Short mmCIF file of C-alpha atoms in Angstrom, two decimals:
data_model
loop_
_atom_site.label_atom_id
_atom_site.label_comp_id
_atom_site.label_asym_id
_atom_site.label_seq_id
_atom_site.Cartn_x
_atom_site.Cartn_y
_atom_site.Cartn_z
CA MET A 20 -3.90 204.57 90.35
CA PRO A 21 -6.88 202.62 92.34
CA ILE A 22 -6.97 202.80 96.09
CA LEU A 23 -5.58 199.39 97.17
CA GLY A 24 -6.00 198.06 100.72
CA SER A 25 -6.22 194.02 102.74
CA HIS A 26 -8.15 193.19 105.69
CA GLN A 27 -5.78 193.15 108.97
CA SER A 28 -5.25 192.03 112.08
CA ILE A 29 -6.40 194.29 115.52
CA ALA A 30 -3.97 191.84 117.49
CA GLY A 31 -2.08 194.29 120.00
CA GLY A 32 -4.74 197.33 119.32
CA HIS A 33 -6.53 198.79 116.36
CA HIS A 34 -3.62 201.04 115.79
CA ARG A 35 -1.61 197.86 114.72
CA ALA A 36 -3.75 196.90 111.57
CA VAL A 37 -2.85 200.66 110.22
CA GLN A 38 0.98 199.65 110.80
CA ARG A 39 0.23 196.42 109.36
CA ALA A 40 -1.01 197.54 106.56
CA GLY A 41 1.49 200.68 105.96
CA ALA A 42 4.22 198.19 106.26
CA LEU A 43 2.69 196.43 103.80
CA GLY A 44 3.00 199.34 101.10
CA PHE A 45 -0.91 199.15 101.15
CA ASP A 46 -3.01 202.81 100.71
CA CYS A 47 -6.15 202.10 102.77
CA VAL A 48 -7.26 199.25 105.24
CA GLN A 49 -10.19 197.24 106.88
CA LEU A 50 -10.48 195.71 110.45
CA PHE A 51 -12.65 194.44 112.93
CA THR A 52 -13.44 196.99 115.82
CA ALA A 53 -13.68 193.94 118.34
CA SER A 54 -13.77 189.90 118.31
CA PRO A 55 -15.73 188.68 114.82
CA ARG A 56 -16.74 185.68 116.80
CA SER A 57 -18.86 187.27 119.69
CA LEU A 58 -22.05 189.74 119.95
CA GLY A 59 -20.57 191.15 123.10
CA SER A 60 -17.62 191.60 125.12
CA GLY A 61 -17.11 189.32 127.28
CA GLY A 62 -18.52 186.24 124.54
CA ALA A 63 -21.88 187.01 124.85
CA ARG A 64 -24.04 184.13 122.74
CA VAL A 65 -27.86 184.40 121.96
CA GLY A 66 -29.88 183.64 124.78
CA LYS A 67 -27.14 185.02 127.33
CA PRO A 68 -27.48 188.13 128.51
CA ALA A 69 -25.97 190.41 126.27
CA ALA A 70 -22.88 192.18 126.99
CA ARG A 71 -22.53 195.77 126.15
CA ALA A 72 -19.78 195.86 123.64
CA ALA A 73 -15.91 197.33 125.10
CA ALA A 74 -16.19 201.08 124.19
CA ILE A 75 -13.27 202.32 122.06
CA SER A 76 -11.05 204.78 124.62
CA ALA A 77 -9.91 208.33 123.77
CA GLU A 78 -6.44 206.59 123.89
CA GLN A 79 -7.04 204.03 121.35
CA ALA A 80 -8.59 206.11 118.88
CA ALA A 81 -5.96 208.56 119.48
CA LYS A 82 -3.64 205.79 118.38
CA PHE A 83 -5.35 205.10 115.27
CA ARG A 84 -5.77 208.00 114.20
CA ASP A 85 -1.92 208.86 114.65
CA ALA A 86 -1.00 205.78 112.41
CA LEU A 87 -3.09 206.86 109.88
CA ARG A 88 -1.85 209.56 109.49
CA GLN A 89 2.45 208.56 110.44
CA CYS A 90 1.59 205.58 108.19
CA ARG A 91 -0.27 207.17 105.45
CA VAL A 92 -2.75 205.33 105.38
CA GLY A 93 -6.43 206.13 104.44
CA HIS A 94 -9.87 204.86 103.97
CA PRO A 95 -10.05 202.89 106.95
CA LEU A 96 -13.13 200.60 106.59
CA ALA A 97 -14.59 198.38 109.58
CA HIS A 98 -16.38 195.07 108.81
CA ASP A 99 -18.84 193.62 111.59
CA GLY A 100 -18.65 190.32 113.58
CA TYR A 101 -19.95 187.35 111.97
CA LEU A 102 -22.61 186.65 114.50
CA ILE A 103 -24.91 189.15 113.40
CA ASN A 104 -27.71 188.47 111.63
CA LEU A 105 -30.10 191.13 110.95
CA ALA A 106 -32.71 188.87 108.40
CA SER A 107 -33.37 186.41 111.49
CA PRO A 108 -36.42 184.97 112.01
CA ASP A 109 -35.68 183.92 115.77
CA ALA A 110 -36.31 187.09 118.16
CA ARG A 111 -33.19 186.94 120.01
CA LEU A 112 -30.83 186.68 117.48
CA TRP A 113 -32.68 189.45 115.38
CA ASP A 114 -32.67 191.68 118.82
CA ALA A 115 -28.98 190.86 119.54
CA SER A 116 -27.56 191.32 116.36
CA VAL A 117 -29.31 195.16 116.26
CA ARG A 118 -27.98 196.22 119.51
CA ALA A 119 -24.22 194.60 118.67
CA PHE A 120 -24.38 196.65 115.69
CA VAL A 121 -25.58 199.66 117.30
CA GLU A 122 -22.14 198.83 119.22
CA GLU A 123 -20.35 198.39 115.89
CA PHE A 124 -21.38 202.03 114.57
CA ARG A 125 -20.24 203.44 118.01
CA ARG A 126 -16.72 202.03 117.63
CA ALA A 127 -16.29 202.63 114.33
CA GLU A 128 -17.73 206.13 114.84
CA ALA A 129 -15.01 206.75 117.80
CA LEU A 130 -12.24 205.54 115.77
CA GLY A 131 -13.23 207.93 112.79
CA ILE A 132 -14.29 204.96 110.36
CA PRO A 133 -16.60 206.61 107.65
CA TYR A 134 -18.64 203.04 106.94
CA VAL A 135 -19.23 199.81 108.73
CA VAL A 136 -19.76 196.44 106.41
CA THR A 137 -22.02 194.21 106.74
CA HIS A 138 -23.41 190.57 104.90
CA PRO A 139 -27.40 191.55 105.04
CA GLY A 140 -28.12 188.17 106.70
CA SER A 141 -29.42 184.90 106.31
CA TYR A 142 -33.54 184.32 106.29
CA THR A 143 -33.19 181.14 107.12
CA ASP A 144 -37.23 179.76 106.82
CA GLY A 145 -39.90 181.86 104.85
CA THR A 146 -39.10 184.20 101.67
CA PRO A 147 -36.70 186.25 100.87
CA ARG A 148 -38.70 189.01 101.16
CA GLN A 149 -39.79 188.27 104.52
CA GLY A 150 -35.83 188.78 105.58
CA VAL A 151 -35.41 191.99 103.60
CA ARG A 152 -38.14 193.49 105.85
CA ARG A 153 -36.63 192.70 109.01
CA ILE A 154 -33.46 193.67 108.03
CA CYS A 155 -34.79 197.31 107.19
CA ARG A 156 -36.57 197.17 110.58
CA ALA A 157 -33.30 196.39 111.80
CA LEU A 158 -31.43 199.37 110.06
CA ASP A 159 -34.09 201.29 111.04
CA ARG A 160 -33.79 200.84 114.30
CA VAL A 161 -29.81 201.23 114.58
CA HIS A 162 -29.90 204.43 112.64
CA ARG A 163 -32.48 205.78 115.22
CA GLN A 164 -30.04 204.62 117.80
CA THR A 165 -26.86 205.96 116.36
CA ARG A 166 -28.94 209.67 115.31
CA GLY A 167 -26.02 212.37 114.82
CA MET A 168 -23.12 209.95 113.89
CA THR A 169 -21.31 210.18 110.62
CA VAL A 170 -21.15 206.40 110.01
CA GLY A 171 -23.13 204.55 107.78
CA CYS A 172 -23.33 200.81 106.28
CA LEU A 173 -22.25 199.32 103.67
CA LEU A 174 -24.14 196.41 101.93
CA GLU A 175 -22.00 193.55 100.79
CA THR A 176 -23.26 191.38 97.90
CA THR A 177 -22.98 187.63 98.89
CA ALA A 178 -22.33 184.69 97.59
CA GLY A 179 -25.55 183.32 98.14
CA GLN A 180 -25.03 180.43 100.48
CA GLY A 181 -27.50 178.80 102.02
CA THR A 182 -30.73 181.66 102.67
CA SER A 183 -27.89 184.30 102.45
CA LEU A 184 -29.97 187.89 100.97
CA GLY A 185 -27.45 189.99 99.25
CA TRP A 186 -26.39 187.43 96.42
CA ARG A 187 -28.65 189.23 93.90
CA PHE A 188 -28.37 192.97 92.93
CA GLU A 189 -32.09 193.36 93.78
CA HIS A 190 -31.76 191.88 97.31
CA LEU A 191 -29.71 195.33 98.09
CA ALA A 192 -32.32 197.66 96.14
CA TRP A 193 -34.88 195.75 98.10
CA ILE A 194 -33.32 196.72 101.61
CA LEU A 195 -32.33 200.28 100.09
CA ASP A 196 -35.68 201.06 99.11
CA GLY A 197 -37.57 199.76 102.38
CA VAL A 198 -35.67 201.63 104.83
CA ARG A 199 -35.96 205.17 106.21
CA GLU A 200 -32.70 206.09 106.00
CA PRO A 201 -31.33 205.17 102.57
CA ASP A 202 -28.48 207.89 102.54
CA ARG A 203 -26.87 206.37 105.67
CA LEU A 204 -26.65 202.89 103.15
CA GLY A 205 -24.16 202.19 100.69
CA VAL A 206 -22.76 198.79 98.87
CA CYS A 207 -19.45 197.05 98.97
CA PHE A 208 -18.79 194.92 95.96
CA ASP A 209 -16.93 191.68 96.47
CA THR A 210 -15.37 190.56 93.48
CA CYS A 211 -15.32 186.60 94.28
CA HIS A 212 -19.24 186.33 95.81
CA VAL A 213 -20.19 188.42 92.79
CA PHE A 214 -18.34 185.52 90.49
CA ALA A 215 -19.89 182.57 93.06
CA ALA A 216 -23.34 184.40 92.78
CA GLY A 217 -23.39 183.85 89.03
CA TYR A 218 -22.94 187.40 87.51
CA PRO A 219 -20.38 187.13 84.04
CA LEU A 220 -16.77 188.97 84.74
CA GLY A 221 -14.60 187.09 82.46
CA THR A 222 -14.71 189.33 79.30
CA ARG A 223 -15.17 192.88 78.95
CA GLU A 224 -18.83 192.30 77.75
CA GLU A 225 -19.51 190.11 80.53
CA TYR A 226 -17.67 192.94 83.23
CA GLU A 227 -19.97 195.84 81.45
CA GLU A 228 -23.11 193.69 81.69
CA THR A 229 -22.55 193.02 85.09
CA ILE A 230 -21.85 196.51 86.22
CA ALA A 231 -24.50 197.65 83.70
CA CYS A 232 -26.94 195.29 86.43
CA LEU A 233 -25.13 196.77 89.55
CA ASP A 234 -25.83 200.15 88.04
CA ALA A 235 -29.68 199.60 87.62
CA ALA A 236 -30.35 198.30 90.62
CA VAL A 237 -28.48 200.44 92.89
CA GLY A 238 -26.47 203.20 91.20
CA LEU A 239 -23.10 203.22 90.86
CA GLY A 240 -23.26 206.43 93.16
CA ARG A 241 -23.74 204.20 95.91
CA VAL A 242 -20.67 201.42 95.75
CA LYS A 243 -18.17 202.67 98.53
CA ALA A 244 -16.24 200.19 98.55
CA PHE A 245 -14.66 197.08 96.39
CA HIS A 246 -13.47 193.65 98.14
CA LEU A 247 -10.84 192.04 95.91
CA ASN A 248 -10.65 188.31 95.87
CA ASP A 249 -10.76 185.40 93.76
CA SER A 250 -13.03 182.25 93.90
CA ALA A 251 -11.42 178.95 95.03
CA ARG A 252 -14.67 177.53 93.47
CA GLU A 253 -16.30 177.87 89.89
CA TRP A 254 -18.43 180.20 88.51
CA GLY A 255 -22.16 180.26 90.04
CA SER A 256 -21.37 178.22 92.48
CA ARG A 257 -22.83 180.25 95.39
CA VAL A 258 -20.14 178.91 97.71
CA ASP A 259 -18.03 181.78 99.15
CA ARG A 260 -14.64 180.63 99.42
CA HIS A 261 -11.52 183.36 98.35
CA ALA A 262 -8.36 182.35 96.37
CA HIS A 263 -5.33 184.46 95.99
CA ILE A 264 -5.23 187.01 92.98
CA GLY A 265 -4.87 184.98 89.42
CA ARG A 266 -5.27 181.75 91.51
CA GLY A 267 -8.80 180.85 91.44
CA HIS A 268 -11.63 180.23 89.14
CA MET A 269 -11.74 184.17 87.80
CA GLY A 270 -8.37 184.37 86.47
CA LEU A 271 -6.75 188.22 86.10
CA GLU A 272 -8.95 189.74 83.79
CA PRO A 273 -11.92 190.18 85.97
CA PHE A 274 -9.64 192.35 88.20
CA ARG A 275 -7.66 194.34 85.12
CA LEU A 276 -11.18 195.72 84.24
CA LEU A 277 -11.94 196.60 87.60
CA LEU A 278 -8.82 197.95 88.33
CA ARG A 279 -8.64 200.09 85.33
CA ASP A 280 -12.07 201.15 85.58
CA PRO A 281 -12.05 205.12 85.13
CA ARG A 282 -15.23 204.74 87.29
CA PHE A 283 -13.46 203.24 90.59
CA GLN A 284 -10.37 205.41 90.62
CA ALA A 285 -11.64 206.86 93.74
CA VAL A 286 -13.05 203.89 95.52
CA PRO A 287 -10.91 201.91 98.60
CA MET A 288 -10.59 198.28 97.41
CA TYR A 289 -9.49 195.68 99.83
CA LEU A 290 -7.96 192.18 99.66
CA GLU A 291 -9.43 190.08 101.85
CA THR A 292 -7.10 186.97 100.52
CA PRO A 293 -5.85 184.06 102.80
CA LYS A 294 -3.29 184.77 105.13
CA GLY A 295 0.26 183.39 104.93
CA GLN A 296 3.41 182.92 102.81
CA GLU A 297 4.97 181.91 100.08
CA GLY A 298 9.00 181.52 99.44
CA GLY A 299 9.34 184.23 103.16
CA VAL A 300 7.09 186.51 101.29
CA ASP A 301 3.56 187.83 102.76
CA PHE A 302 0.72 186.93 100.21
CA ASP A 303 -0.72 190.38 101.00
CA ALA A 304 2.47 191.88 99.55
CA ILE A 305 2.25 188.82 96.45
CA ASN A 306 -1.31 190.22 95.72
CA LEU A 307 -0.88 193.82 95.76
CA LYS A 308 1.93 193.57 93.74
CA THR A 309 -0.44 191.29 91.08
CA LEU A 310 -3.05 194.12 91.14
CA ARG A 311 -0.47 196.89 90.94
CA ASP A 312 0.77 195.19 87.96
CA LEU A 313 -2.75 194.60 86.30
CA ALA A 314 -3.26 198.93 86.85
CA ALA A 315 -0.60 199.20 84.68
CA ALA A 316 -1.19 196.26 81.88
CA PRO A 317 -3.03 197.75 79.08
CA ASN A 318 -4.35 194.53 77.32
CA ALA A 319 -5.16 191.32 79.06
CA PRO A 320 -3.27 188.96 80.54
CA SER A 321 -2.22 185.69 79.39
CA ASN A 322 -4.16 184.02 82.62
CA ARG A 323 -8.15 183.87 81.32
CA LYS A 324 -9.46 181.62 83.91
CA GLY A 325 -12.26 183.58 84.57
CA ARG A 326 -14.33 182.96 81.19
CA SER A 327 -17.69 183.04 83.32
CA ARG A 328 -19.79 181.14 80.88
CA VAL A 329 -17.65 178.22 79.84
#
């Protein structure tokens, strides 16, 4: 069976995210290790002196590890903050982003989290190649400043809004080829983003075509995590809007194919679907049941909205 989890809030402490995931029946958990809307503790913003992000205390780390063990939740995954842009041509934002990303690594290392997921970044102006070169310089600096740590970085596939990089698998390949320590990098495959970027997923043939493209670009061994999200926008829209599983434009079949793919049974998968309730039931629980039902389904479901090229 696939390893299924979700992104959970750290309100009340990092260990609370684990407890929330465990209470809902998840196998794994993703979380922010600090406020995602700041480049440092105290709300530091670009153009202001950068405040160093709050370090993880020994007590916080112990509570987090204890919660993982007690709740039988594994594969913790960190997601970086929204303001980090390693591709930025703005020198101040680029520098602040690098420093903030180093702090992301330090917090993940303290908590025992093996990977930090990041969107590669937006190049804003110029060319994609120029943006990729800035990402590579940024990652090289981060790797130098975190030498000796075990934590690595997962480059997330993106939907392709604006000048964001990572919506083509080749972008990820360029980054892997351009950094000095590629062994510290992996890939996080987001289903909504890949669908919105224009990769087909709706039938077995289309799914296999897309996975083959991914394999050719980066190698399937690089894929260390999946984000499971349906898309609120149509195929190829290049708009990042998540929807509940089976309730967006993707439908259920892409998820069934992925969940039953023997190549990915050991790769953890995390929901990032909208929070809330329906009929008094947590949407995370509803989505988890949908996924587990699909993982057990040998045949295609009747919901086939995700036929990508229609």
